[in-house]
Short mmCIF file of C-alpha atoms and ligand atoms in Angstrom, two decimals:
data_model
loop_
_atom_site.label_atom_id
_atom_site.label_comp_id
_atom_site.label_asym_id
_atom_site.label_seq_id
_atom_site.Cartn_x
_atom_site.Cartn_y
_atom_site.Cartn_z
CA MET L 1 93.09 79.09 84.72
CA SER L 2 92.31 81.75 87.31
CA ALA L 3 93.79 79.50 89.99
CA VAL L 4 97.21 80.03 88.69
CA PHE L 5 96.92 83.77 89.49
CA ASP L 6 95.45 83.10 92.92
CA LEU L 7 97.54 84.72 95.75
CA THR L 8 95.49 83.44 98.60
CA GLY L 9 97.53 82.41 101.59
CA ARG L 10 100.56 84.47 100.48
CA THR L 11 101.99 87.44 102.29
CA ALA L 12 103.36 90.39 100.23
CA LEU L 13 105.68 93.17 101.35
CA ILE L 14 105.43 96.21 99.09
CA THR L 15 107.88 98.90 99.98
CA GLY L 16 106.82 102.54 99.71
CA SER L 17 103.13 101.58 99.48
CA VAL L 18 101.30 104.28 101.36
CA ARG L 19 100.30 105.94 98.06
CA GLY L 20 100.73 106.02 94.26
CA ILE L 21 102.04 102.86 92.42
CA GLY L 22 103.02 101.12 95.69
CA PHE L 23 99.53 101.41 97.09
CA ALA L 24 97.87 100.32 93.77
CA LEU L 25 100.12 97.27 93.69
CA ALA L 26 99.27 96.41 97.27
CA GLU L 27 95.56 96.69 96.46
CA GLY L 28 96.01 94.56 93.30
CA LEU L 29 97.68 91.75 95.19
CA CYS L 30 95.11 91.95 97.93
CA ASN L 31 92.43 91.59 95.15
CA ALA L 32 94.10 88.40 94.14
CA GLY L 33 93.93 87.03 97.72
CA ALA L 34 97.26 88.10 99.21
CA THR L 35 97.84 89.68 102.61
CA ALA L 36 99.58 93.02 102.07
CA ILE L 37 102.22 94.40 104.28
CA VAL L 38 102.25 98.24 103.71
CA ASN L 39 105.44 100.03 104.19
CA GLY L 40 106.39 103.72 104.68
CA ARG L 41 108.51 105.88 106.85
CA LYS L 42 105.59 107.57 108.74
CA GLN L 43 103.27 105.65 110.99
CA ASP L 44 100.25 107.84 110.31
CA ALA L 45 100.49 107.35 106.47
CA VAL L 46 100.98 103.66 106.89
CA ASP L 47 98.11 103.33 109.29
CA GLU L 48 95.86 105.25 106.85
CA ALA L 49 96.80 103.00 103.93
CA VAL L 50 96.26 99.80 105.81
CA ALA L 51 92.83 101.15 106.98
CA LYS L 52 91.86 101.85 103.34
CA LEU L 53 92.81 98.25 102.39
CA ARG L 54 90.97 96.77 105.51
CA ALA L 55 87.82 98.82 104.61
CA LYS L 56 87.76 96.96 101.33
CA GLY L 57 87.76 93.68 103.25
CA PHE L 58 91.40 92.95 102.47
CA GLN L 59 94.08 91.46 104.86
CA ALA L 60 96.59 94.14 105.53
CA ARG L 61 99.17 95.24 108.19
CA GLY L 62 101.78 97.97 108.37
CA ALA L 63 105.57 97.97 108.69
CA VAL L 64 107.17 101.37 109.27
CA PHE L 65 110.84 101.50 108.41
CA ASP L 66 113.13 103.28 106.09
CA VAL L 67 114.26 100.92 103.44
CA ALA L 68 117.42 102.92 102.80
CA GLU L 69 118.73 102.31 106.33
CA GLU L 70 120.25 98.87 106.69
CA LEU L 71 119.85 98.68 110.35
CA ALA L 72 116.11 99.57 110.11
CA VAL L 73 115.70 96.96 107.36
CA VAL L 74 117.33 94.26 109.37
CA ALA L 75 115.29 95.17 112.44
CA ALA L 76 112.05 95.04 110.41
CA PHE L 77 112.77 91.54 109.24
CA GLU L 78 113.64 90.47 112.75
CA ASN L 79 110.35 91.80 113.82
CA PHE L 80 108.63 89.77 111.01
CA ASP L 81 110.40 86.68 112.29
CA ARG L 82 109.27 87.39 115.92
CA ASP L 83 105.71 87.93 114.71
CA GLY L 84 105.74 84.86 112.50
CA VAL L 85 105.22 86.91 109.35
CA GLU L 86 106.59 85.05 106.26
CA ILE L 87 107.18 87.21 103.23
CA ASP L 88 106.34 85.16 100.12
CA ILE L 89 106.29 88.13 97.67
CA LEU L 90 108.52 91.17 97.77
CA ILE L 91 107.82 94.31 95.70
CA ASN L 92 110.74 96.73 95.88
CA ASN L 93 108.73 99.84 94.87
CA ALA L 94 110.05 102.53 97.26
CA GLY L 95 111.67 105.40 95.31
CA ILE L 96 112.23 109.11 95.16
CA GLN L 97 112.91 111.50 92.44
CA PHE L 98 115.38 114.54 92.29
CA ARG L 99 115.35 116.52 89.15
CA LYS L 100 118.39 118.78 88.55
CA PRO L 101 121.18 119.06 85.92
CA MET L 102 124.17 116.99 86.90
CA VAL L 103 126.56 119.92 86.89
CA GLU L 104 124.46 121.51 89.66
CA LEU L 105 123.87 118.22 91.62
CA GLU L 106 125.40 117.79 95.01
CA LEU L 107 126.75 114.36 95.94
CA LYS L 108 124.44 114.17 98.92
CA ASP L 109 121.41 114.37 96.59
CA TRP L 110 122.85 111.90 94.28
CA GLU L 111 123.51 109.47 97.05
CA ARG L 112 119.99 109.90 98.58
CA VAL L 113 118.40 108.83 95.33
CA ILE L 114 120.75 105.89 94.85
CA ASP L 115 120.26 104.82 98.44
CA THR L 116 116.44 104.82 98.18
CA ASN L 117 115.95 103.65 94.57
CA LEU L 118 118.76 101.00 94.24
CA ASN L 119 120.54 100.19 97.64
CA ALA L 120 117.19 99.55 99.35
CA ALA L 121 116.18 97.01 96.72
CA PHE L 122 119.39 95.10 97.56
CA LEU L 123 118.91 95.38 101.34
CA VAL L 124 115.28 94.33 101.46
CA GLY L 125 115.81 91.75 98.75
CA ARG L 126 118.73 90.29 100.76
CA GLU L 127 116.72 90.00 103.96
CA ALA L 128 113.65 88.56 102.18
CA ALA L 129 115.60 86.03 100.09
CA LYS L 130 117.57 84.77 103.15
CA ARG L 131 114.29 83.72 104.62
CA MET L 132 112.69 82.47 101.48
CA ILE L 133 115.75 80.17 100.94
CA ALA L 134 115.69 79.01 104.51
CA ARG L 135 111.97 78.16 104.36
CA GLY L 136 112.57 76.16 101.16
CA ARG L 137 109.33 77.06 99.44
CA GLY L 138 110.59 79.60 96.92
CA GLY L 139 109.30 83.11 96.54
CA LYS L 140 108.78 86.13 94.30
CA VAL L 141 110.78 89.32 94.03
CA ILE L 142 109.39 92.12 91.86
CA ASN L 143 111.59 95.21 91.50
CA ILE L 144 110.14 98.46 90.03
CA ALA L 145 112.27 99.59 87.28
CA SER L 146 111.54 102.41 84.90
CA LEU L 147 111.60 103.73 81.25
CA THR L 148 114.90 105.12 82.52
CA SER L 149 116.21 101.56 82.85
CA GLU L 150 116.51 101.68 79.10
CA ALA L 151 116.40 105.31 77.96
CA ALA L 152 117.88 108.37 79.71
CA ARG L 153 116.21 111.71 80.12
CA ALA L 154 118.11 114.92 81.08
CA THR L 155 117.94 116.17 84.67
CA VAL L 156 117.21 112.82 86.29
CA ALA L 157 120.70 111.23 86.30
CA PRO L 158 120.66 109.64 89.76
CA TYR L 159 117.17 108.11 89.17
CA THR L 160 118.24 106.90 85.83
CA ALA L 161 121.41 105.37 87.13
CA ALA L 162 119.56 103.75 89.93
CA LYS L 163 116.88 102.36 87.66
CA GLY L 164 119.58 101.00 85.25
CA GLY L 165 121.09 99.35 88.30
CA ILE L 166 117.62 97.90 89.18
CA LYS L 167 117.61 96.27 85.70
CA MET L 168 120.84 94.43 86.36
CA LEU L 169 120.18 93.82 90.06
CA THR L 170 117.10 91.95 89.01
CA ARG L 171 119.10 89.80 86.74
CA SER L 172 121.67 89.24 89.51
CA MET L 173 118.84 88.14 91.84
CA ALA L 174 117.61 85.75 89.11
CA ALA L 175 121.09 84.30 88.66
CA GLU L 176 121.63 83.58 92.28
CA TRP L 177 118.09 82.68 93.54
CA ALA L 178 116.41 80.88 90.73
CA LYS L 179 117.84 77.55 91.99
CA PHE L 180 115.87 78.20 95.19
CA ASN L 181 112.65 78.61 93.17
CA ILE L 182 112.70 82.32 93.71
CA GLN L 183 111.78 84.28 90.66
CA ALA L 184 113.03 87.82 90.47
CA ASN L 185 111.68 90.11 87.82
CA ALA L 186 110.72 93.76 87.38
CA ILE L 187 107.98 96.06 86.18
CA GLY L 188 108.93 99.09 84.13
CA PRO L 189 106.17 101.66 84.41
CA GLY L 190 105.66 104.26 81.75
CA TYR L 191 104.90 107.90 82.60
CA ILE L 192 102.24 107.26 85.35
CA LEU L 193 99.78 109.71 86.90
CA THR L 194 101.32 109.87 90.51
CA GLU L 195 102.21 112.47 93.09
CA MET L 196 105.93 112.12 92.23
CA ASN L 197 105.14 113.16 88.72
CA THR L 198 102.93 116.20 89.64
CA ALA L 199 105.44 118.74 88.46
CA LEU L 200 105.57 116.98 85.04
CA ILE L 201 101.83 116.43 84.80
CA GLU L 202 101.20 120.10 85.54
CA ASN L 203 103.76 121.31 82.99
CA PRO L 204 101.87 121.72 79.66
CA GLU L 205 104.99 121.13 77.54
CA PHE L 206 105.93 117.91 79.31
CA ASP L 207 102.37 116.71 79.41
CA ALA L 208 102.01 117.29 75.71
CA TRP L 209 105.37 115.52 75.04
CA VAL L 210 104.37 112.46 77.06
CA LYS L 211 101.03 112.26 75.06
CA ALA L 212 102.78 112.81 71.70
CA SER L 213 105.59 110.36 72.26
CA ASN L 214 103.42 107.60 73.59
CA PRO L 215 101.55 105.44 71.06
CA ALA L 216 98.83 105.08 73.57
CA GLY L 217 98.68 108.93 73.52
CA ARG L 218 98.26 109.26 77.35
CA TRP L 219 99.72 108.82 80.81
CA GLY L 220 99.11 105.53 82.63
CA LYS L 221 97.31 105.00 85.85
CA PRO L 222 98.77 103.35 88.92
CA ASP L 223 96.09 100.62 88.88
CA GLU L 224 97.07 99.63 85.35
CA LEU L 225 100.29 98.19 86.75
CA ALA L 226 98.44 95.82 89.16
CA GLY L 227 97.74 93.04 86.69
CA THR L 228 101.39 92.74 85.76
CA ALA L 229 102.26 92.58 89.44
CA VAL L 230 99.75 89.89 90.07
CA TYR L 231 101.21 87.93 87.18
CA LEU L 232 104.75 88.30 88.39
CA ALA L 233 103.66 87.48 92.00
CA SER L 234 101.76 84.39 91.08
CA SER L 235 102.51 80.81 89.95
CA ALA L 236 101.76 81.99 86.35
CA SER L 237 105.31 83.26 86.14
CA ASN L 238 107.16 80.46 87.80
CA TYR L 239 109.42 80.05 84.75
CA VAL L 240 109.93 83.73 84.15
CA ASN L 241 113.29 85.12 85.56
CA GLY L 242 115.36 88.19 85.26
CA GLN L 243 112.81 90.09 82.99
CA ILE L 244 111.40 93.57 83.03
CA ILE L 245 107.83 93.84 81.73
CA TYR L 246 107.33 97.35 80.56
CA ALA L 247 103.77 98.65 81.19
CA ASP L 248 104.34 101.91 79.24
CA GLY L 249 101.64 102.15 76.66
CA GLY L 250 104.30 101.15 74.01
CA TRP L 251 106.48 104.13 74.67
CA LEU L 252 109.78 102.16 74.57
CA SER L 253 108.77 100.26 71.46
CA VAL L 254 108.39 103.12 69.09
CA LEU L 255 110.70 106.04 67.86
C1 GCO Z 1 110.69 111.64 85.57
C2 GCO Z 1 109.63 110.83 86.28
C3 GCO Z 1 110.03 109.36 86.21
C4 GCO Z 1 109.29 108.67 85.18
C5 GCO Z 1 109.53 107.18 85.11
C6 GCO Z 1 108.89 106.54 83.93
O1 GCO Z 1 111.11 112.71 86.05
O2 GCO Z 1 111.17 111.16 84.51
O3 GCO Z 1 109.54 111.25 87.60
O4 GCO Z 1 109.71 108.65 87.41
O5 GCO Z 1 107.86 108.72 85.43
O6 GCO Z 1 111.02 107.07 85.05
O7 GCO Z 1 109.32 105.17 83.88
#
């Protein structure tokens, strides 16, 4: 049965993977045999993450580009083409957070979150799918959704709107790409102990609320998402499409 989860020989691009959830997912896919392409906007951070994976004996390389910039995304995939790099698995993980009440929010801040958390998934997904379709051997797209793909929380409107869009973008990808044997699904993380959530983790009231409102009674850890990523990246999920798997401790399932 383990063979169905084996990613040996497959190359995975994980956007925004120099730290946090993205890095944990890259490590998890490497653990299953994949070669990871670590992405970020800064060369030194990408190099450091690649070195960490290689130090563990994994196959990894870096790709420095801003996923929110269309020209940069197109150029990055042209570089992959030139270097003979074929992306079999794409994880659209890159995301930012900006917490402010909507009545105080400036359009530029709204657009920056939407660009990075939603538009980027379309841009990178489009470039990856073009090549998966042309190669004719299918592929896997995994978008990182959120609890806010289903339930809103005050002060994170652009993030919530983007993650709601990720839910339906995932289904759109499934609708258009399933016939090419590309499975597009999403992972919905619960409240996870990441750098992006530091302000929440260090807020005693918010920390208490997360623990009280979650049947697991705790925050999740980035590496607790890796198994779901391996499943969705592997042959085990070849007949699963357009789904979001929530790894949230049960948060969304209870009142
Ligand atoms: C927030 C957090 C979000 C949550 C995520 C849970 O401010 O709500 O930064 O990123 O952790 O949406 O799925």
